[in-house]
PDB file of C-alpha atoms in Angstrom:
ATOM      1  CA  ASP E   1      -2.539   5.896   5.081  1.00 71.00           C
ATOM      2  CA  GLN E   2      -0.527   7.786   2.469  1.00 85.00           C
ATOM      3  CA  GLN E   3       2.954   8.061   3.935  1.00 94.00           C
ATOM      4  CA  VAL E   4       4.525   9.506   0.779  1.00 96.00           C
ATOM      5  CA  LYS E   5       2.828  12.495  -0.821  1.00 96.00           C
ATOM      6  CA  GLN E   6       3.375  14.317  -4.052  1.00 97.00           C
ATOM      7  CA  ASN E   7       1.040  17.269  -3.816  1.00 91.00           C
ATOM      8  CA  SER E   8       1.529  18.581  -7.346  1.00 94.00           C
ATOM      9  CA  PRO E   9      -0.222  16.318  -9.852  1.00 94.00           C
ATOM     10  CA  SER E  10       1.264  18.189 -12.796  1.00 96.00           C
ATOM     11  CA  LEU E  11       4.103  20.515 -13.762  1.00 97.00           C
ATOM     12  CA  SER E  12       4.697  22.360 -17.016  1.00 97.00           C
ATOM     13  CA  VAL E  13       8.158  23.738 -17.768  1.00 97.00           C
ATOM     14  CA  GLN E  14       9.911  25.224 -20.776  1.00 97.00           C
ATOM     15  CA  GLU E  15      12.733  23.353 -22.447  1.00 97.00           C
ATOM     16  CA  GLY E  16      16.071  24.403 -20.989  1.00 97.00           C
ATOM     17  CA  ARG E  17      14.618  25.586 -17.681  1.00 97.00           C
ATOM     18  CA  ILE E  18      14.747  23.851 -14.325  1.00 98.00           C
ATOM     19  CA  SER E  19      12.082  21.348 -13.246  1.00 97.00           C
ATOM     20  CA  ILE E  20      11.575  21.005  -9.496  1.00 98.00           C
ATOM     21  CA  LEU E  21       9.474  18.139  -8.209  1.00 98.00           C
ATOM     22  CA  ASN E  22       8.555  17.891  -4.548  1.00 98.00           C
ATOM     23  CA  CYS E  23       7.757  15.013  -2.229  1.00 98.00           C
ATOM     24  CA  ASP E  24       6.799  14.914   1.445  1.00 98.00           C
ATOM     25  CA  TYR E  25       6.749  11.936   3.780  1.00 97.00           C
ATOM     26  CA  THR E  26       5.390  11.244   7.231  1.00 96.00           C
ATOM     27  CA  ASN E  27       7.213   8.093   8.364  1.00 93.00           C
ATOM     28  CA  SER E  28      10.438   9.003  10.187  1.00 94.00           C
ATOM     29  CA  MET E  29      11.636   5.404   9.725  1.00 92.00           C
ATOM     30  CA  PHE E  30      12.164   5.914   6.005  1.00 92.00           C
ATOM     31  CA  ASP E  31      15.892   5.828   5.350  1.00 90.00           C
ATOM     32  CA  TYR E  32      16.178   5.446   1.588  1.00 91.00           C
ATOM     33  CA  PHE E  33      14.467   7.495  -1.074  1.00 94.00           C
ATOM     34  CA  LEU E  34      14.176   6.989  -4.810  1.00 93.00           C
ATOM     35  CA  TRP E  35      12.796   8.756  -7.854  1.00 96.00           C
ATOM     36  CA  TYR E  36      11.323   6.899 -10.789  1.00 96.00           C
ATOM     37  CA  LYS E  37      10.203   8.100 -14.211  1.00 97.00           C
ATOM     38  CA  LYS E  38       7.338   6.428 -16.035  1.00 95.00           C
ATOM     39  CA  TYR E  39       6.307   6.688 -19.677  1.00 93.00           C
ATOM     40  CA  PRO E  40       2.888   5.428 -20.802  1.00 89.00           C
ATOM     41  CA  ALA E  41       2.731   1.662 -21.362  1.00 82.00           C
ATOM     42  CA  GLU E  42       6.105   1.148 -19.652  1.00 88.00           C
ATOM     43  CA  GLY E  43       7.168   0.238 -16.147  1.00 92.00           C
ATOM     44  CA  PRO E  44       8.790   2.835 -13.865  1.00 94.00           C
ATOM     45  CA  THR E  45      12.460   3.499 -14.644  1.00 94.00           C
ATOM     46  CA  PHE E  46      14.856   4.151 -11.785  1.00 92.00           C
ATOM     47  CA  LEU E  47      16.354   7.665 -11.918  1.00 95.00           C
ATOM     48  CA  ILE E  48      18.237   8.508  -8.767  1.00 94.00           C
ATOM     49  CA  SER E  49      18.279   7.657  -5.070  1.00 92.00           C
ATOM     50  CA  ILE E  50      19.500   9.079  -1.794  1.00 93.00           C
ATOM     51  CA  SER E  51      20.261   7.603   1.586  1.00 91.00           C
ATOM     52  CA  SER E  52      19.108   9.375   4.731  1.00 91.00           C
ATOM     53  CA  ILE E  53      22.714   9.934   5.742  1.00 91.00           C
ATOM     54  CA  LYS E  54      23.113  12.376   2.839  1.00 93.00           C
ATOM     55  CA  ASP E  55      21.339  15.590   1.969  1.00 95.00           C
ATOM     56  CA  LYS E  56      22.194  15.723  -1.731  1.00 97.00           C
ATOM     57  CA  ASN E  57      22.916  13.330  -4.559  1.00 96.00           C
ATOM     58  CA  GLU E  58      23.697  14.332  -8.108  1.00 97.00           C
ATOM     59  CA  ASP E  59      23.728  12.343 -11.335  1.00 95.00           C
ATOM     60  CA  GLY E  60      24.111  14.320 -14.525  1.00 97.00           C
ATOM     61  CA  ARG E  61      21.091  16.565 -15.009  1.00 97.00           C
ATOM     62  CA  PHE E  62      19.318  15.090 -11.974  1.00 98.00           C
ATOM     63  CA  THR E  63      19.867  16.160  -8.369  1.00 98.00           C
ATOM     64  CA  VAL E  64      17.907  14.990  -5.362  1.00 98.00           C
ATOM     65  CA  PHE E  65      17.833  16.993  -2.137  1.00 98.00           C
ATOM     66  CA  LEU E  66      16.745  15.573   1.202  1.00 97.00           C
ATOM     67  CA  ASN E  67      15.635  17.659   4.188  1.00 97.00           C
ATOM     68  CA  LYS E  68      15.086  15.168   6.996  1.00 95.00           C
ATOM     69  CA  SER E  69      13.921  17.686   9.559  1.00 95.00           C
ATOM     70  CA  ALA E  70      11.166  18.808   7.211  1.00 97.00           C
ATOM     71  CA  LYS E  71      10.557  15.269   5.912  1.00 97.00           C
ATOM     72  CA  HIS E  72      10.845  16.640   2.411  1.00 97.00           C
ATOM     73  CA  LEU E  73      12.760  15.743  -0.704  1.00 97.00           C
ATOM     74  CA  SER E  74      12.935  17.293  -4.110  1.00 98.00           C
ATOM     75  CA  LEU E  75      14.183  16.361  -7.563  1.00 98.00           C
ATOM     76  CA  HIS E  76      15.793  19.001  -9.744  1.00 98.00           C
ATOM     77  CA  ILE E  77      16.172  18.450 -13.481  1.00 98.00           C
ATOM     78  CA  VAL E  78      18.507  20.926 -15.194  1.00 97.00           C
ATOM     79  CA  PRO E  79      18.178  21.635 -18.047  1.00 97.00           C
ATOM     80  CA  SER E  80      14.764  20.146 -18.818  1.00 98.00           C
ATOM     81  CA  GLN E  81      14.433  18.392 -22.171  1.00 97.00           C
ATOM     82  CA  PRO E  82      11.338  17.289 -24.144  1.00 95.00           C
ATOM     83  CA  GLY E  83      12.233  13.648 -23.433  1.00 95.00           C
ATOM     84  CA  ASP E  84      11.810  14.363 -19.732  1.00 97.00           C
ATOM     85  CA  SER E  85       8.036  14.583 -20.238  1.00 97.00           C
ATOM     86  CA  ALA E  86       6.730  11.698 -18.131  1.00 97.00           C
ATOM     87  CA  VAL E  87       5.183  10.881 -14.770  1.00 97.00           C
ATOM     88  CA  TYR E  88       7.670  11.069 -11.904  1.00 98.00           C
ATOM     89  CA  PHE E  89       7.184   9.013  -8.748  1.00 97.00           C
ATOM     90  CA  CYS E  90       8.827   9.549  -5.405  1.00 97.00           C
ATOM     91  CA  ALA E  91       9.331   6.360  -3.351  1.00 95.00           C
ATOM     92  CA  ALA E  92      10.643   5.589   0.115  1.00 94.00           C
ATOM     93  CA  SER E  93      11.849   2.526   1.993  1.00 90.00           C
ATOM     94  CA  ALA E  94      12.105   1.906   5.732  1.00 88.00           C
ATOM     95  CA  ASP E  95      14.270  -1.198   5.620  1.00 76.00           C
ATOM     96  CA  SER E  96      16.928  -2.907   3.564  1.00 68.00           C
ATOM     97  CA  TRP E  97      14.367  -5.399   2.291  1.00 69.00           C
ATOM     98  CA  GLY E  98      13.290  -2.631  -0.015  1.00 72.00           C
ATOM     99  CA  LYS E  99       9.517  -2.534   0.329  1.00 86.00           C
ATOM    100  CA  LEU E 100       8.789   0.720  -1.471  1.00 91.00           C
ATOM    101  CA  GLN E 101       6.004   3.155  -0.731  1.00 94.00           C
ATOM    102  CA  PHE E 102       5.184   5.453  -3.629  1.00 96.00           C
ATOM    103  CA  GLY E 103       3.638   8.848  -3.998  1.00 97.00           C
ATOM    104  CA  ALA E 104       0.824   9.398  -6.488  1.00 96.00           C
ATOM    105  CA  GLY E 105       3.150  10.890  -9.086  1.00 97.00           C
ATOM    106  CA  THR E 106       3.672  14.216 -10.841  1.00 97.00           C
ATOM    107  CA  GLN E 107       3.050  14.549 -14.579  1.00 97.00           C
ATOM    108  CA  VAL E 108       5.809  16.689 -16.103  1.00 98.00           C
ATOM    109  CA  VAL E 109       5.352  18.309 -19.505  1.00 98.00           C
ATOM    110  CA  VAL E 110       8.364  19.998 -21.084  1.00 97.00           C
ATOM    111  CA  THR E 111       7.355  22.443 -23.796  1.00 95.00           C
ATOM    112  CA  PRO E 112       9.647  23.655 -26.623  1.00 90.00           C
TER     113      PRO E 112
ATOM    114  CA  ASP I   1      21.637  -7.781 -20.315  1.00 63.00           C
ATOM    115  CA  ALA I   2      17.935  -8.651 -20.125  1.00 75.00           C
ATOM    116  CA  GLY I   3      15.885  -6.475 -17.863  1.00 92.00           C
ATOM    117  CA  VAL I   4      12.765  -7.503 -15.993  1.00 96.00           C
ATOM    118  CA  THR I   5      10.251  -9.240 -18.228  1.00 96.00           C
ATOM    119  CA  GLN I   6       6.571  -9.869 -17.582  1.00 97.00           C
ATOM    120  CA  SER I   7       3.863 -11.863 -19.311  1.00 97.00           C
ATOM    121  CA  PRO I   8       1.275 -11.484 -20.559  1.00 97.00           C
ATOM    122  CA  THR I   9       1.156  -7.818 -21.563  1.00 96.00           C
ATOM    123  CA  HIS I  10      -2.603  -7.559 -21.366  1.00 96.00           C
ATOM    124  CA  LEU I  11      -5.270  -9.785 -19.905  1.00 96.00           C
ATOM    125  CA  ILE I  12      -9.053  -9.633 -19.757  1.00 98.00           C
ATOM    126  CA  LYS I  13     -10.848 -11.759 -17.181  1.00 98.00           C
ATOM    127  CA  THR I  14     -14.362 -12.088 -15.850  1.00 98.00           C
ATOM    128  CA  ARG I  15     -15.295 -11.388 -12.247  1.00 98.00           C
ATOM    129  CA  GLY I  16     -14.830 -14.497 -10.103  1.00 98.00           C
ATOM    130  CA  GLN I  17     -12.138 -16.029 -12.302  1.00 98.00           C
ATOM    131  CA  GLN I  18      -8.536 -16.649 -11.355  1.00 98.00           C
ATOM    132  CA  VAL I  19      -5.434 -15.208 -13.031  1.00 98.00           C
ATOM    133  CA  THR I  20      -1.692 -15.940 -13.031  1.00 98.00           C
ATOM    134  CA  LEU I  21       0.904 -13.344 -13.982  1.00 98.00           C
ATOM    135  CA  ARG I  22       4.556 -14.136 -14.580  1.00 98.00           C
ATOM    136  CA  CYS I  23       7.824 -12.319 -14.058  1.00 98.00           C
ATOM    137  CA  SER I  24      11.494 -12.964 -14.790  1.00 98.00           C
ATOM    138  CA  PRO I  25      13.938 -10.788 -12.836  1.00 96.00           C
ATOM    139  CA  LYS I  26      16.864  -8.830 -14.166  1.00 94.00           C
ATOM    140  CA  SER I  27      20.017 -10.881 -14.568  1.00 93.00           C
ATOM    141  CA  GLY I  28      21.884 -11.073 -11.249  1.00 90.00           C
ATOM    142  CA  HIS I  29      18.843 -10.251  -9.135  1.00 91.00           C
ATOM    143  CA  ASP I  30      17.332 -12.797  -6.756  1.00 92.00           C
ATOM    144  CA  THR I  31      14.520 -10.839  -5.113  1.00 93.00           C
ATOM    145  CA  VAL I  32      11.162 -10.143  -6.721  1.00 95.00           C
ATOM    146  CA  SER I  33       8.479  -7.743  -5.550  1.00 95.00           C
ATOM    147  CA  TRP I  34       4.982  -7.264  -6.951  1.00 97.00           C
ATOM    148  CA  TYR I  35       3.063  -3.996  -7.064  1.00 97.00           C
ATOM    149  CA  GLN I  36      -0.436  -3.015  -8.128  1.00 97.00           C
ATOM    150  CA  GLN I  37      -0.907   0.349  -9.817  1.00 95.00           C
ATOM    151  CA  ALA I  38      -4.450   1.626 -10.143  1.00 93.00           C
ATOM    152  CA  LEU I  39      -5.216   4.410 -12.572  1.00 90.00           C
ATOM    153  CA  GLY I  40      -3.922   7.767 -11.395  1.00 88.00           C
ATOM    154  CA  GLN I  41      -2.129   6.325  -8.375  1.00 92.00           C
ATOM    155  CA  GLY I  42       1.355   5.234  -7.486  1.00 94.00           C
ATOM    156  CA  PRO I  43       2.276   1.552  -7.289  1.00 95.00           C
ATOM    157  CA  GLN I  44       1.112  -0.249  -4.132  1.00 96.00           C
ATOM    158  CA  PHE I  45       3.296  -3.007  -2.657  1.00 95.00           C
ATOM    159  CA  ILE I  46       1.687  -6.457  -2.728  1.00 97.00           C
ATOM    160  CA  PHE I  47       4.479  -8.780  -1.554  1.00 95.00           C
ATOM    161  CA  GLN I  48       8.120  -9.677  -1.942  1.00 94.00           C
ATOM    162  CA  TYR I  49       9.796 -13.041  -2.569  1.00 95.00           C
ATOM    163  CA  TYR I  50      13.318 -14.061  -1.690  1.00 93.00           C
ATOM    164  CA  GLU I  51      14.720 -17.587  -1.489  1.00 93.00           C
ATOM    165  CA  GLU I  52      11.353 -18.904  -2.683  1.00 95.00           C
ATOM    166  CA  GLU I  53       9.554 -17.524   0.356  1.00 94.00           C
ATOM    167  CA  GLU I  54       7.230 -14.588   0.868  1.00 94.00           C
ATOM    168  CA  ARG I  55       9.260 -12.161   2.996  1.00 91.00           C
ATOM    169  CA  GLN I  56       7.066  -9.107   3.221  1.00 90.00           C
ATOM    170  CA  ARG I  57       3.433  -8.458   2.446  1.00 93.00           C
ATOM    171  CA  GLY I  58       1.451  -5.308   1.902  1.00 93.00           C
ATOM    172  CA  ASN I  59      -2.177  -4.684   2.746  1.00 94.00           C
ATOM    173  CA  PHE I  60      -3.698  -7.094   0.251  1.00 97.00           C
ATOM    174  CA  PRO I  61      -6.156  -9.945   0.933  1.00 97.00           C
ATOM    175  CA  ASP I  62      -5.273 -13.619   0.799  1.00 96.00           C
ATOM    176  CA  ARG I  63      -6.814 -13.799  -2.670  1.00 98.00           C
ATOM    177  CA  PHE I  64      -3.415 -12.508  -3.773  1.00 98.00           C
ATOM    178  CA  SER I  65      -0.739 -15.165  -3.582  1.00 97.00           C
ATOM    179  CA  GLY I  66       2.579 -15.794  -5.202  1.00 97.00           C
ATOM    180  CA  HIS I  67       5.418 -18.121  -5.812  1.00 97.00           C
ATOM    181  CA  GLN I  68       9.114 -17.898  -6.571  1.00 98.00           C
ATOM    182  CA  PHE I  69      10.954 -20.596  -8.449  1.00 97.00           C
ATOM    183  CA  PRO I  70      14.579 -21.776  -8.040  1.00 97.00           C
ATOM    184  CA  ASN I  71      15.586 -19.685 -11.086  1.00 95.00           C
ATOM    185  CA  TYR I  72      14.241 -16.597  -9.209  1.00 96.00           C
ATOM    186  CA  SER I  73      11.299 -16.082 -11.569  1.00 97.00           C
ATOM    187  CA  SER I  74       7.967 -15.467  -9.910  1.00 98.00           C
ATOM    188  CA  GLU I  75       4.210 -15.754 -10.348  1.00 98.00           C
ATOM    189  CA  LEU I  76       1.397 -13.662  -8.945  1.00 98.00           C
ATOM    190  CA  ASN I  77      -1.964 -15.390  -8.563  1.00 98.00           C
ATOM    191  CA  VAL I  78      -5.235 -13.635  -7.902  1.00 98.00           C
ATOM    192  CA  ASN I  79      -8.329 -15.693  -7.080  1.00 97.00           C
ATOM    193  CA  ALA I  80     -11.998 -14.709  -7.149  1.00 98.00           C
ATOM    194  CA  LEU I  81     -11.324 -11.625  -9.232  1.00 98.00           C
ATOM    195  CA  LEU I  82     -13.197  -8.438  -8.403  1.00 98.00           C
ATOM    196  CA  LEU I  83     -13.809  -5.454 -10.658  1.00 97.00           C
ATOM    197  CA  GLY I  84     -11.524  -3.476  -8.347  1.00 96.00           C
ATOM    198  CA  ASP I  85      -8.608  -5.765  -9.202  1.00 98.00           C
ATOM    199  CA  SER I  86      -8.394  -4.090 -12.616  1.00 97.00           C
ATOM    200  CA  ALA I  87      -4.982  -2.426 -12.626  1.00 97.00           C
ATOM    201  CA  LEU I  88      -1.444  -2.514 -13.939  1.00 96.00           C
ATOM    202  CA  TYR I  89       0.539  -5.198 -12.129  1.00 98.00           C
ATOM    203  CA  LEU I  90       4.236  -4.462 -11.907  1.00 97.00           C
ATOM    204  CA  CYS I  91       7.047  -6.805 -11.056  1.00 97.00           C
ATOM    205  CA  ALA I  92      10.303  -5.409  -9.700  1.00 95.00           C
ATOM    206  CA  SER I  93      13.572  -7.172  -9.070  1.00 94.00           C
ATOM    207  CA  SER I  94      16.465  -6.281  -6.828  1.00 90.00           C
ATOM    208  CA  LEU I  95      19.615  -7.646  -5.253  1.00 85.00           C
ATOM    209  CA  THR I  96      19.611  -9.772  -2.119  1.00 78.00           C
ATOM    210  CA  PRO I  97      17.861  -7.902   0.689  1.00 73.00           C
ATOM    211  CA  GLY I  98      20.258  -5.888   2.783  1.00 68.00           C
ATOM    212  CA  ARG I  99      22.765  -5.695  -0.014  1.00 66.00           C
ATOM    213  CA  ALA I 100      23.283  -2.257  -1.545  1.00 64.00           C
ATOM    214  CA  PRO I 101      22.330  -0.788  -3.895  1.00 63.00           C
ATOM    215  CA  TYR I 102      18.691  -1.070  -2.922  1.00 75.00           C
ATOM    216  CA  GLU I 103      17.149   0.085  -6.156  1.00 84.00           C
ATOM    217  CA  GLN I 104      14.331  -1.991  -7.613  1.00 89.00           C
ATOM    218  CA  TYR I 105      14.038  -2.374 -11.355  1.00 92.00           C
ATOM    219  CA  PHE I 106      10.584  -2.688 -12.851  1.00 95.00           C
ATOM    220  CA  GLY I 107       9.183  -4.636 -15.743  1.00 96.00           C
ATOM    221  CA  PRO I 108       6.707  -3.164 -18.236  1.00 95.00           C
ATOM    222  CA  GLY I 109       3.731  -4.541 -16.313  1.00 96.00           C
ATOM    223  CA  THR I 110       0.658  -6.616 -17.072  1.00 97.00           C
ATOM    224  CA  ARG I 111      -2.558  -4.696 -17.659  1.00 96.00           C
ATOM    225  CA  LEU I 112      -5.396  -6.702 -16.091  1.00 97.00           C
ATOM    226  CA  THR I 113      -8.985  -5.816 -16.892  1.00 97.00           C
ATOM    227  CA  VAL I 114     -11.776  -7.518 -14.953  1.00 98.00           C
ATOM    228  CA  THR I 115     -15.237  -7.339 -16.516  1.00 97.00           C
TER     229      THR I 115
END
């Protein structure tokens, strides 16, 4: 049962433009959400997180938006840079023990 | 500050064999979780160790077992390997459960190939 879904397997964006990655979830018990970036042959790298008590969290070029009523979150990257080319995973947790459930990932390619 | 380390990097085993993977958590972290990532999929939670005990377990058979040592490092053991066990095995460490922030930090993974 896939409780976290990333419906876009890939995204291509021009350098300097905005990248928007989307994630949907079905479990209303999720209360903490995270985004990870993964390069080939490396483990996922933590990017940014958001608690369910907030609807927005910003860290430099990365902003995560949470819409609880729609069970939807998104990651905005502005401006996109070539080094942002990677697979991005959305993850969610339903308890403070931190068991994470991941989406299938979105491959982002930033072109010059 | 050393991050999460895992060994070995790659491993090739034959169906039916047993394998042990190792993980050292990030400095200051005492909780270790293991994930399996099949090709083209997101990581799937296997189990989590805290205070040398398995605290949570995902939907994996008993062939998957683990251990945590007093220095917080951890091992993942898989018995009776199947071809379907071929995957990237990721270790993640975090702070004491219930203590913010809740982010988990991942190691580079061990690529297991079962032939």
